[in-house]
């Protein structure tokens, strides 16, 4: 044996000795408990799934944008690495969502199918890229994108705290109601079918993307995707502000958005308000960008594409459509008929992009805009009146309208207070912002600035007007969160008046300095509030494995922990549970029908007339249990007086008297429904498949 071979052998022997010593030491002493390793592995899985789906979306979206010449034009004003990355990623997420819709329509929406397709797509794209997920070109673009980010410290802070919360179990109300409950329901059933939770039939572009993450058992990855959308709002808004108003406006745009106290909750909670703002910003940005070029076709096709995606995200996107159409007509060249032809062409493109979810609703629920305008399956006038709560809004109370900006900002009438806090800067800077808009549109400023300010102002005004119409009719629509996408478009205007306030400077008083100090103080207070909130939630206890999901919910969401404990202890997986006055339904691992608008009992009483008939209907629909939420019942009696809920209390107690109380925990009571005393008819009214009337059951 040669000298070199002997050295290799001795080296391997010595290394084996070292490895054995280290392995025996840690296997004996185990300084890090096994649950911590499991928690870290879970967090690594969530990060890996989010990264894998994001890389897949970016690759897919970039190929389509380049091949079809959509959106970012390398030669156009405002093209940047960050913008191209964000636009490609957003389009790729839409492709994933459409894939969910296709699989659901075919009846193949099972977790294993999503996992297999994810692996195949990643392997295919990796092979085409020579198994280099971070090509040199992408690394360079990421460096350029990072260089262009204003207010880097604020962005890093928001990214860090929102990612921490996203890696913890979901707790936001609407997330447990439908943003994650709808994908979970779809993965359980494997296909689309009529279902009486109307929120499941909202435009579901973002929920479709979340489905891929949940198919991997990773609710954290779904929430991380929501975080990326929220950071994308900061990036697109700041980039547009920099191009139209200057670098300082970009930095202050980040400040204004970050000063919204509810930014963090919506970013980390898998809400769809920031994704809607993301797509709306891209749609209007590309429209503005194309209007400044002699040949706007490429940018405007991209604008129509992203408008269609915005209209596929949430119904509150409706006012953006008319504003977009009006600007296309105004900025198109040529004769009036040529302008109309261009609008029709772009509008058809946007309509095709937005159509999948509306066609889904038309096929399954007999109304593309379900349940609005035309009603539909599992819907009737009673449910529409219950949902709309007509006559409970502001009406013509002129004093309320005068105080509305204050009421909205202070939030004390907001039906979703913690999710609708927009902060004080928008109202505090509103007088300056209105003067700036008037000054910019009246004076001969640059074309790019005037058109940007016009776009932001019209989009915000249209959304605010529609919101005000809703608030006038119904108290249930008094939600500041519904204005957040419009506020994201208004943020550059609000931000720019911080440095623009120098027009009021005098030798005796530097007014602009006071405004900057005020804005910085609001931002600091909001970021401190974010720290306090995250500290109170302590998501690292879950991430590090000190708590499982049940323990986390027991600490931060004890009522939801009570629901899980009741169902897991006293029901079987094959049982079917109907909820009364509990709208949420995510993460229960049971077949449940949540009370999405708190009308399950009231509507059943309306349909069947009395407790005996309601009980018979539930038995024939196959329900085995009823879960009653007492606090929810109290809420209905106190806050929905127009439905005279107090008069139904005897009927509810009479129905419960016919059931068997299984267990009570906290504010929840679980009742067992007795089996039917006589055989049920083959087709029971209210199943939702044989009749168009609404029902308490699926």
XYZ file of C-alpha atoms in Angstrom:
698
model
C 0.000 0.000 0.000
C 1.436 3.328 -0.987
C 1.978 6.145 1.445
C -0.900 8.253 0.053
C -3.357 5.357 0.332
C -2.306 4.730 3.945
C -2.980 8.382 4.737
C -6.454 8.106 3.191
C -7.258 5.003 5.233
C -6.025 6.579 8.480
C -7.952 9.766 7.709
C -11.175 7.810 7.184
C -10.614 5.797 10.351
C -9.986 8.937 12.398
C -12.990 10.693 10.938
C -15.152 7.649 11.706
C -13.910 7.808 15.293
C -14.765 11.519 15.528
C -18.219 11.007 14.020
C -18.931 8.121 16.423
C -17.943 10.241 19.436
C -20.117 13.172 18.323
C -23.071 10.924 17.483
C -22.903 9.045 20.789
C -22.584 12.298 22.728
C -25.693 13.898 21.230
C -27.706 10.689 21.179
C -27.019 10.268 24.889
C -27.357 13.829 26.194
C -29.881 15.135 23.634
C -29.449 18.837 24.456
C -32.178 19.839 21.985
C -35.537 18.099 22.614
C -37.177 16.186 19.799
C -40.192 18.558 19.601
C -37.819 21.410 18.770
C -36.388 19.449 15.862
C -39.908 18.697 14.699
C -40.867 22.373 14.950
C -37.808 23.464 12.997
C -38.475 20.791 10.394
C -42.066 22.045 10.079
C -40.872 25.630 9.605
C -38.293 24.467 7.055
C -41.047 22.616 5.197
C -43.231 25.740 5.127
C -40.357 27.859 3.838
C -39.415 25.215 1.299
C -42.963 24.849 -0.033
C -43.392 28.625 -0.273
C -40.038 28.976 -2.059
C -40.722 26.072 -4.407
C -44.172 27.333 -5.416
C -42.857 30.888 -5.767
C -39.962 29.766 -7.965
C -42.354 27.701 -10.059
C -44.723 30.663 -10.389
C -41.920 33.060 -11.320
C -40.509 30.731 -13.975
C -43.906 30.076 -15.463
C -44.971 33.725 -15.409
C -41.747 35.059 -16.889
C -41.909 32.670 -19.821
C -45.466 33.729 -20.653
C -44.742 37.462 -20.271
C -41.722 37.203 -22.574
C -43.319 34.942 -25.182
C -46.570 36.885 -25.432
C -44.933 40.330 -25.084
C -47.029 41.363 -22.085
C -46.383 43.909 -19.374
C -42.813 44.961 -18.646
C -41.007 46.302 -21.707
C -37.215 46.485 -21.267
C -37.162 49.664 -23.372
C -40.033 51.358 -21.590
C -39.991 53.987 -18.908
C -39.989 52.370 -15.520
C -38.863 48.891 -16.469
C -36.851 47.382 -13.655
C -35.672 44.026 -12.395
C -37.929 44.188 -9.342
C -41.018 45.036 -11.371
C -40.392 42.214 -13.840
C -39.871 39.722 -11.019
C -43.063 40.789 -9.251
C -45.173 40.794 -12.406
C -43.862 37.359 -13.439
C -44.442 35.925 -9.975
C -47.975 37.348 -9.787
C -48.891 35.902 -13.176
C -47.399 32.540 -12.234
C -49.515 32.415 -9.084
C -52.549 32.983 -11.290
C -51.531 29.977 -13.407
C -51.352 27.856 -10.252
C -54.818 29.062 -9.286
C -56.254 28.231 -12.698
C -54.676 24.817 -12.344
C -56.597 24.372 -9.092
C -59.832 25.313 -10.828
C -59.183 22.855 -13.660
C -58.402 19.986 -11.279
C -61.467 20.792 -9.170
C -63.676 20.805 -12.234
C -62.318 17.416 -13.304
C -62.753 15.970 -9.815
C -59.002 15.504 -9.347
C -58.370 18.107 -6.626
C -56.752 15.658 -4.214
C -53.585 16.470 -2.237
C -51.610 13.708 -3.956
C -52.397 15.118 -7.392
C -51.190 18.593 -6.416
C -48.008 17.182 -4.902
C -47.256 15.059 -7.941
C -47.832 17.970 -10.320
C -45.649 20.247 -8.205
C -42.760 17.792 -8.321
C -43.159 17.195 -12.059
C -43.278 20.909 -12.848
C -40.284 21.681 -10.652
C -38.276 18.857 -12.211
C -39.264 19.946 -15.697
C -38.338 23.580 -15.164
C -35.190 22.605 -13.282
C -34.098 20.371 -16.161
C -34.666 23.137 -18.690
C -32.603 25.457 -16.508
C -29.875 22.829 -16.108
C -30.934 22.321 -12.480
C -29.902 25.845 -11.504
C -32.824 27.429 -9.664
C -30.861 30.647 -9.156
C -29.317 31.388 -12.529
C -26.649 34.108 -12.738
C -29.172 36.386 -14.455
C -31.656 35.989 -11.614
C -28.989 36.631 -8.983
C -28.041 39.829 -10.757
C -31.662 40.932 -10.983
C -32.183 40.215 -7.302
C -29.169 42.391 -6.493
C -30.530 45.163 -8.712
C -33.975 44.820 -7.155
C -32.536 45.080 -3.651
C -30.545 48.147 -4.651
C -33.696 49.903 -5.871
C -35.761 49.242 -2.714
C -36.343 52.444 -0.702
C -36.634 52.436 3.085
C -34.820 49.100 3.273
C -34.939 48.960 7.067
C -38.716 49.334 7.171
C -39.207 46.729 4.422
C -36.901 44.244 6.164
C -38.712 44.780 9.450
C -42.128 44.200 7.886
C -40.893 41.141 6.019
C -39.415 39.653 9.199
C -42.360 40.159 11.548
C -44.953 39.148 8.959
C -42.993 35.987 8.092
C -42.802 35.087 11.785
C -46.571 35.401 12.141
C -47.147 33.554 8.875
C -45.219 30.529 10.146
C -47.601 30.248 13.106
C -51.092 28.700 12.831
C -53.696 30.996 11.224
C -55.909 32.989 13.542
C -57.469 35.774 11.440
C -61.258 35.559 11.295
C -61.825 35.537 7.539
C -58.917 33.151 7.076
C -60.674 30.576 9.244
C -63.987 31.457 7.584
C -63.031 30.991 3.935
C -59.564 32.092 2.739
C -58.072 28.806 3.943
C -61.323 26.976 4.730
C -62.343 26.931 1.056
C -59.080 25.310 -0.158
C -59.251 22.832 2.730
C -62.861 21.958 1.829
C -61.877 21.501 -1.808
C -58.983 19.182 -0.952
C -61.285 17.119 1.286
C -63.944 16.652 -1.402
C -61.654 16.574 -4.426
C -64.100 18.420 -6.652
C -66.392 21.412 -6.882
C -70.020 21.018 -5.849
C -72.805 23.401 -4.762
C -72.238 24.503 -1.185
C -74.230 27.039 0.856
C -71.268 29.079 2.149
C -71.498 32.035 -0.211
C -67.977 33.255 0.560
C -66.641 30.083 -1.088
C -68.003 31.476 -4.370
C -66.220 34.790 -4.277
C -63.660 35.203 -7.068
C -61.038 32.775 -5.750
C -57.798 33.529 -7.563
C -55.749 33.745 -4.366
C -57.465 30.837 -2.617
C -56.620 28.730 -5.673
C -52.934 29.470 -5.142
C -53.243 28.710 -1.414
C -54.638 25.285 -2.322
C -51.245 24.147 -3.635
C -49.617 24.958 -0.296
C -52.359 23.265 1.737
C -52.032 20.189 -0.463
C -48.568 19.829 1.060
C -50.061 20.211 4.543
C -48.432 23.627 4.841
C -50.744 26.393 5.996
C -47.594 28.360 6.808
C -46.592 28.339 3.122
C -50.030 29.652 2.168
C -49.633 32.536 4.605
C -46.096 33.195 3.359
C -47.477 33.567 -0.163
C -49.794 36.226 1.261
C -46.758 37.954 2.779
C -45.052 38.067 -0.629
C -48.141 39.670 -2.141
C -48.123 42.298 0.617
C -44.453 43.095 0.116
C -45.169 43.278 -3.608
C -47.668 46.069 -2.896
C -44.889 48.041 -1.216
C -42.566 47.393 -4.141
C -44.946 48.338 -6.960
C -46.375 51.398 -5.191
C -42.928 52.716 -4.266
C -41.543 52.046 -7.746
C -44.393 53.938 -9.396
C -44.062 56.805 -6.910
C -40.332 57.067 -7.666
C -40.913 57.274 -11.405
C -43.730 59.821 -11.192
C -42.782 61.894 -8.161
C -39.146 61.212 -7.258
C -37.085 59.118 -4.857
C -38.315 60.776 -1.694
C -41.890 59.972 -2.650
C -40.922 56.303 -2.954
C -39.479 56.251 0.554
C -42.468 58.030 2.048
C -44.856 55.695 0.201
C -43.305 52.836 2.156
C -43.758 54.900 5.313
C -47.439 55.573 4.644
C -48.281 51.936 3.900
C -46.214 50.659 6.830
C -47.990 53.110 9.163
C -51.301 51.279 8.658
C -51.772 49.274 11.884
C -53.661 46.478 10.111
C -50.986 45.990 7.439
C -49.312 43.239 9.448
C -52.482 41.280 10.262
C -53.649 41.262 6.648
C -50.172 40.470 5.329
C -49.562 37.468 7.581
C -53.155 36.224 7.744
C -53.719 34.944 4.179
C -56.169 37.753 3.427
C -56.772 38.796 -0.187
C -56.944 42.588 0.197
C -53.242 43.113 -0.433
C -53.203 40.667 -3.376
C -56.036 42.704 -4.908
C -54.027 45.887 -4.354
C -50.999 44.185 -5.935
C -52.817 43.297 -9.161
C -54.643 46.651 -9.318
C -51.367 48.545 -8.941
C -49.788 46.529 -11.745
C -52.838 47.057 -13.989
C -52.857 50.827 -13.557
C -49.073 51.111 -13.639
C -48.797 49.409 -17.034
C -51.691 51.513 -18.303
C -49.851 54.659 -17.207
C -46.537 53.391 -18.585
C -48.018 52.631 -21.991
C -49.727 56.024 -22.196
C -46.295 57.699 -22.189
C -45.032 55.728 -25.203
C -45.885 56.131 -28.875
C -46.694 52.395 -29.104
C -48.500 51.365 -25.917
C -49.751 47.969 -27.081
C -47.381 45.776 -25.061
C -47.853 47.645 -21.791
C -51.610 47.920 -22.270
C -52.001 44.219 -22.973
C -50.203 43.606 -19.701
C -52.485 46.148 -18.037
C -55.577 44.303 -19.295
C -54.077 41.020 -18.088
C -53.522 42.282 -14.554
C -56.889 44.037 -14.466
C -58.475 40.676 -15.225
C -56.485 39.134 -12.375
C -57.611 41.921 -10.020
C -61.240 41.281 -10.974
C -60.637 37.574 -10.235
C -59.440 38.321 -6.705
C -62.278 40.044 -4.873
C -65.598 41.698 -5.649
C -64.385 45.033 -4.246
C -62.276 45.321 -7.408
C -65.413 46.291 -9.384
C -64.869 50.106 -9.347
C -61.413 49.752 -10.881
C -62.876 48.450 -14.142
C -64.771 51.627 -15.200
C -61.818 53.838 -14.223
C -59.461 51.702 -16.285
C -61.844 51.780 -19.272
C -62.226 55.551 -19.071
C -58.465 56.082 -19.001
C -57.973 53.776 -22.006
C -60.486 55.851 -23.970
C -58.924 59.120 -22.850
C -55.324 58.133 -23.583
C -55.823 56.267 -26.845
C -54.952 58.136 -30.010
C -56.922 58.381 -33.220
C -60.599 58.786 -33.903
C -63.326 58.043 -31.402
C -64.159 54.774 -33.151
C -60.483 53.738 -33.055
C -60.455 54.385 -29.323
C -63.591 52.303 -28.822
C -62.084 49.452 -30.856
C -58.958 49.502 -28.727
C -61.014 49.487 -25.538
C -63.121 46.589 -26.789
C -60.008 44.630 -27.723
C -58.323 45.192 -24.364
C -61.590 44.716 -22.499
C -62.110 41.358 -24.198
C -58.626 40.317 -23.091
C -59.335 41.371 -19.496
C -62.706 39.621 -19.645
C -61.149 36.363 -20.791
C -58.631 36.527 -17.940
C -61.287 37.171 -15.296
C -63.856 34.730 -16.691
C -62.821 31.361 -15.143
C -64.239 32.010 -11.675
C -67.394 33.669 -12.965
C -67.991 30.736 -15.331
C -67.477 28.417 -12.348
C -70.199 30.231 -10.449
C -72.539 30.203 -13.424
C -72.114 26.437 -13.833
C -72.343 25.346 -10.212
C -74.458 28.086 -8.611
C -76.505 29.371 -11.604
C -75.184 32.922 -11.239
C -71.774 34.240 -12.351
C -71.933 36.941 -9.655
C -73.291 34.630 -6.958
C -75.147 35.495 -4.810
C -75.555 39.086 -5.988
C -77.750 40.441 -8.797
C -79.362 37.140 -9.843
C -79.474 35.092 -6.626
C -78.751 31.467 -7.483
C -78.734 28.008 -5.960
C -78.937 27.710 -2.180
C -80.047 31.344 -2.033
C -83.327 33.209 -1.658
C -84.764 36.577 -0.660
C -84.518 35.757 3.050
C -80.766 35.159 2.874
C -80.245 38.231 0.703
C -82.101 40.435 3.178
C -80.214 38.874 6.081
C -76.856 39.452 4.378
C -77.543 42.954 3.087
C -79.131 44.221 6.335
C -80.918 47.025 4.433
C -81.763 50.146 6.360
C -79.011 49.705 8.953
C -76.476 52.010 7.255
C -75.910 55.741 7.542
C -78.787 56.573 5.256
C -79.254 60.338 4.898
C -77.920 61.303 8.330
C -75.846 64.267 7.168
C -74.016 64.639 10.469
C -72.775 61.056 10.141
C -71.550 61.793 6.634
C -69.678 64.884 7.771
C -67.950 62.837 10.453
C -67.394 59.790 8.234
C -63.646 60.371 7.593
C -63.107 60.649 11.336
C -65.326 57.665 12.090
C -63.461 55.578 9.516
C -60.056 56.586 10.823
C -60.892 56.093 14.502
C -62.513 52.764 13.690
C -64.980 52.567 16.551
C -67.887 51.704 14.214
C -65.923 49.270 12.086
C -67.501 45.807 12.178
C -64.015 44.304 11.765
C -62.035 46.775 13.868
C -58.701 44.979 14.123
C -58.583 44.283 10.387
C -59.623 47.746 9.224
C -57.284 50.144 11.028
C -55.801 52.436 8.397
C -53.870 54.729 10.717
C -53.995 58.532 11.063
C -51.717 59.638 8.214
C -54.282 59.445 5.422
C -56.693 61.760 7.227
C -53.990 63.979 8.731
C -52.439 64.663 5.313
C -55.737 64.714 3.380
C -56.003 68.555 3.112
C -52.490 68.786 1.694
C -53.125 65.806 -0.582
C -56.273 67.364 -2.067
C -54.501 70.671 -2.649
C -51.594 68.836 -4.303
C -53.938 66.936 -6.637
C -55.741 70.125 -7.635
C -52.441 71.957 -8.118
C -50.923 69.141 -10.202
C -53.906 68.701 -12.512
C -54.398 72.450 -12.950
C -50.796 73.467 -13.585
C -48.582 72.437 -16.496
C -46.551 69.754 -14.778
C -44.925 66.882 -16.617
C -47.273 64.568 -18.486
C -46.132 61.528 -16.503
C -46.812 63.188 -13.163
C -50.213 64.528 -14.163
C -51.379 61.198 -15.520
C -50.110 59.293 -12.492
C -51.880 61.649 -10.085
C -55.044 61.460 -12.190
C -54.943 57.645 -12.170
C -54.414 57.402 -8.422
C -57.133 59.957 -7.700
C -59.786 58.434 -9.976
C -59.161 54.879 -8.762
C -59.344 55.949 -5.124
C -62.416 58.134 -5.673
C -64.305 55.366 -7.497
C -63.566 52.786 -4.800
C -64.419 55.248 -2.020
C -67.706 56.147 -3.726
C -68.768 52.507 -4.016
C -67.777 51.906 -0.406
C -69.837 54.928 0.669
C -72.886 53.605 -1.203
C -72.558 50.333 0.689
C -72.132 52.092 4.025
C -75.231 54.167 3.342
C -77.321 51.009 2.932
C -75.876 48.539 5.432
C -73.929 48.700 8.673
C -72.356 45.332 7.800
C -70.355 47.037 5.027
C -68.743 49.542 7.387
C -65.343 47.883 7.078
C -62.251 50.000 6.560
C -60.436 46.951 5.207
C -62.551 47.102 2.041
C -60.819 50.392 1.204
C -57.271 49.099 1.607
C -56.660 48.332 -2.103
C -57.787 51.861 -2.981
C -55.638 53.298 -0.189
C -52.626 51.477 -1.654
C -53.246 53.415 -4.882
C -53.700 56.658 -2.947
C -50.558 56.119 -0.855
C -48.116 57.817 -3.318
C -50.206 61.005 -3.255
C -50.371 61.003 0.541
C -46.654 60.240 0.696
C -45.569 62.996 -1.682
C -47.194 65.776 0.316
C -44.771 65.068 3.177
C -41.843 66.672 1.292
C -44.196 68.899 -0.769
C -45.310 70.576 2.451
C -42.191 72.737 2.098
C -44.356 75.144 0.084
C -45.611 76.392 3.466
C -42.123 76.903 4.921
C -41.246 80.378 6.145
C -38.188 81.880 7.738
C -39.879 81.589 11.111
C -41.263 78.075 10.705
C -40.105 75.003 8.781
C -43.500 73.403 8.342
C -42.092 70.514 6.274
C -39.858 69.507 9.191
C -42.885 69.283 11.495
C -44.745 67.161 8.929
C -41.787 64.778 8.572
C -41.491 64.453 12.352
C -45.217 63.743 12.585
C -45.032 61.065 9.865
C -41.955 59.492 11.439
C -43.680 59.454 14.819
C -46.733 57.673 13.402
C -44.521 55.150 11.605
C -42.487 54.497 14.752
C -45.614 54.020 16.837
C -47.041 51.547 14.328
C -43.819 49.548 14.108
C -43.632 49.468 17.908
C -47.230 48.231 17.979
C -46.220 45.502 15.523
C -43.411 44.448 17.865
C -45.794 44.358 20.833
C -48.351 42.345 18.855
C -45.823 39.797 17.616
C -44.329 39.507 21.104
C -47.767 38.865 22.592
C -48.369 36.134 20.015
C -44.875 34.650 20.473
C -44.963 32.677 17.202
C -41.434 31.412 17.912
C -42.862 29.070 20.532
C -44.685 27.247 17.747
C -41.820 27.569 15.265
C -39.355 26.102 17.787
C -41.703 23.272 18.684
C -42.490 24.335 22.249
C -46.177 24.317 21.246
C -48.244 22.371 18.770
C -51.128 23.929 16.867
C -53.701 23.152 19.561
C -51.537 24.660 22.281
C -50.934 27.788 20.201
C -54.642 28.236 19.539
C -55.449 27.587 23.204
C -53.171 30.505 24.085
C -54.055 33.066 21.390
C -57.478 31.852 20.165
C -59.012 29.933 23.083
C -62.544 29.797 21.664
C -61.295 28.022 18.543
C -59.320 25.623 20.702
C -62.610 24.823 22.501
C -64.254 23.950 19.180
C -61.440 21.604 18.185
C -61.413 19.961 21.599
C -65.163 19.356 21.538
C -65.208 17.890 18.041
C -62.077 15.773 18.420
C -63.197 14.362 21.765
C -66.884 13.750 21.136
C -67.283 13.152 17.383
C -65.938 10.725 14.811
C -64.376 11.601 11.442
C -67.434 10.288 9.611
C -69.854 12.511 11.566
C -71.450 15.568 9.955
C -71.728 18.646 12.171
C -73.899 21.708 11.566
C -72.796 24.956 13.210
C -75.187 27.475 14.678
C -73.803 31.028 15.044
C -70.151 30.044 14.434
C -68.956 31.235 11.002
C -65.478 29.689 11.002
C -64.743 26.177 9.839
C -61.035 25.732 9.099
C -58.723 23.144 10.609
C -61.326 20.952 12.316
C -60.697 17.691 10.419
C -64.422 17.004 10.387
C -67.215 17.414 7.851
C -68.778 20.654 9.084
C -71.077 23.299 7.667
C -70.122 26.595 9.273
C -72.697 29.331 9.847
C -71.063 31.746 7.421
C -73.614 34.577 7.759
C -75.128 33.418 11.076
C -78.399 32.387 9.465
C -78.318 28.575 9.559
C -81.005 28.324 12.225
C -83.016 31.379 11.181
C -83.149 30.266 7.584
C -84.047 26.693 8.495
C -86.909 28.045 10.601
C -87.976 30.222 7.672
C -87.930 27.240 5.293
C -89.537 24.573 7.442
C -91.715 26.539 9.860
C -91.021 24.972 13.271
C -88.541 23.013 15.418
C -89.978 19.585 14.547
C -89.765 20.234 10.821
C -86.233 21.630 11.175
C -85.150 18.535 13.100
C -86.672 16.243 10.469
C -84.854 18.104 7.680
C -81.495 17.841 9.484
C -81.980 14.130 10.070
C -82.777 13.512 6.419
C -79.749 15.542 5.316
C -77.491 13.247 7.315
C -76.350 15.563 10.091
C -75.321 13.869 13.316
C -74.497 16.841 15.565
C -75.165 20.535 16.090
C -72.517 22.837 17.544
C -74.075 25.899 19.182
C -72.008 29.023 19.879
C -73.791 30.946 22.630
C -71.804 34.152 22.146
C -72.695 34.078 18.449
C -76.375 33.752 19.325
C -76.054 36.721 21.666
C -74.381 38.685 18.853
C -77.278 37.940 16.493
C -79.837 39.099 19.039
C -77.945 42.297 19.872
C -76.563 43.374 16.484
C -79.104 42.171 13.908
C -82.307 43.699 15.282
C -83.892 44.057 11.835
C -84.312 40.260 11.707
C -86.143 40.188 15.098
C -83.902 37.382 16.310
C -85.141 37.584 19.899
C -88.501 36.230 18.801
C -86.823 33.034 17.601
C -85.248 32.204 20.945
C -88.131 29.910 22.068
C -87.920 28.003 18.771
C -84.181 27.500 19.187
C -84.536 26.258 22.760
C -87.361 23.977 21.654
C -85.152 22.450 18.966
C -82.271 21.955 21.419
C -84.649 20.252 23.863
C -85.249 17.581 21.230
C -81.508 16.873 21.010
C -79.041 15.264 23.398
C -76.440 17.525 24.998
C -73.119 15.726 24.537
C -70.697 18.223 26.063
C -70.234 21.883 26.870
C -66.931 23.741 26.740
C -66.525 27.477 27.103
C -69.229 29.176 25.058
C -69.875 26.107 22.911
C -72.419 23.313 23.290
C -72.359 20.104 21.264
C -75.670 18.313 20.686
C -76.352 14.911 19.120
C -79.171 14.682 16.585
C -81.276 11.522 17.094
C -81.749 9.227 14.099
C -84.971 9.747 12.111
C -88.019 7.913 13.454
C -89.292 7.233 9.913
C -87.531 6.707 6.590
C -86.676 9.870 4.678
C -87.905 10.576 1.176
C -85.360 9.778 -1.561
C -85.032 13.483 -2.466
C -85.112 15.696 0.579
C -85.727 19.429 0.037
C -82.745 21.521 0.939
C -79.948 19.282 -0.278
C -78.990 21.957 -2.755
C -78.782 19.512 -5.660
C -82.479 18.996 -6.409
C -83.841 22.460 -5.625
C -82.829 26.060 -6.056
C -84.116 27.061 -2.645
C -81.579 27.739 0.045
C -81.115 25.262 2.830
C -79.423 24.722 6.163
C -77.441 21.851 4.679
C -75.323 21.073 1.653
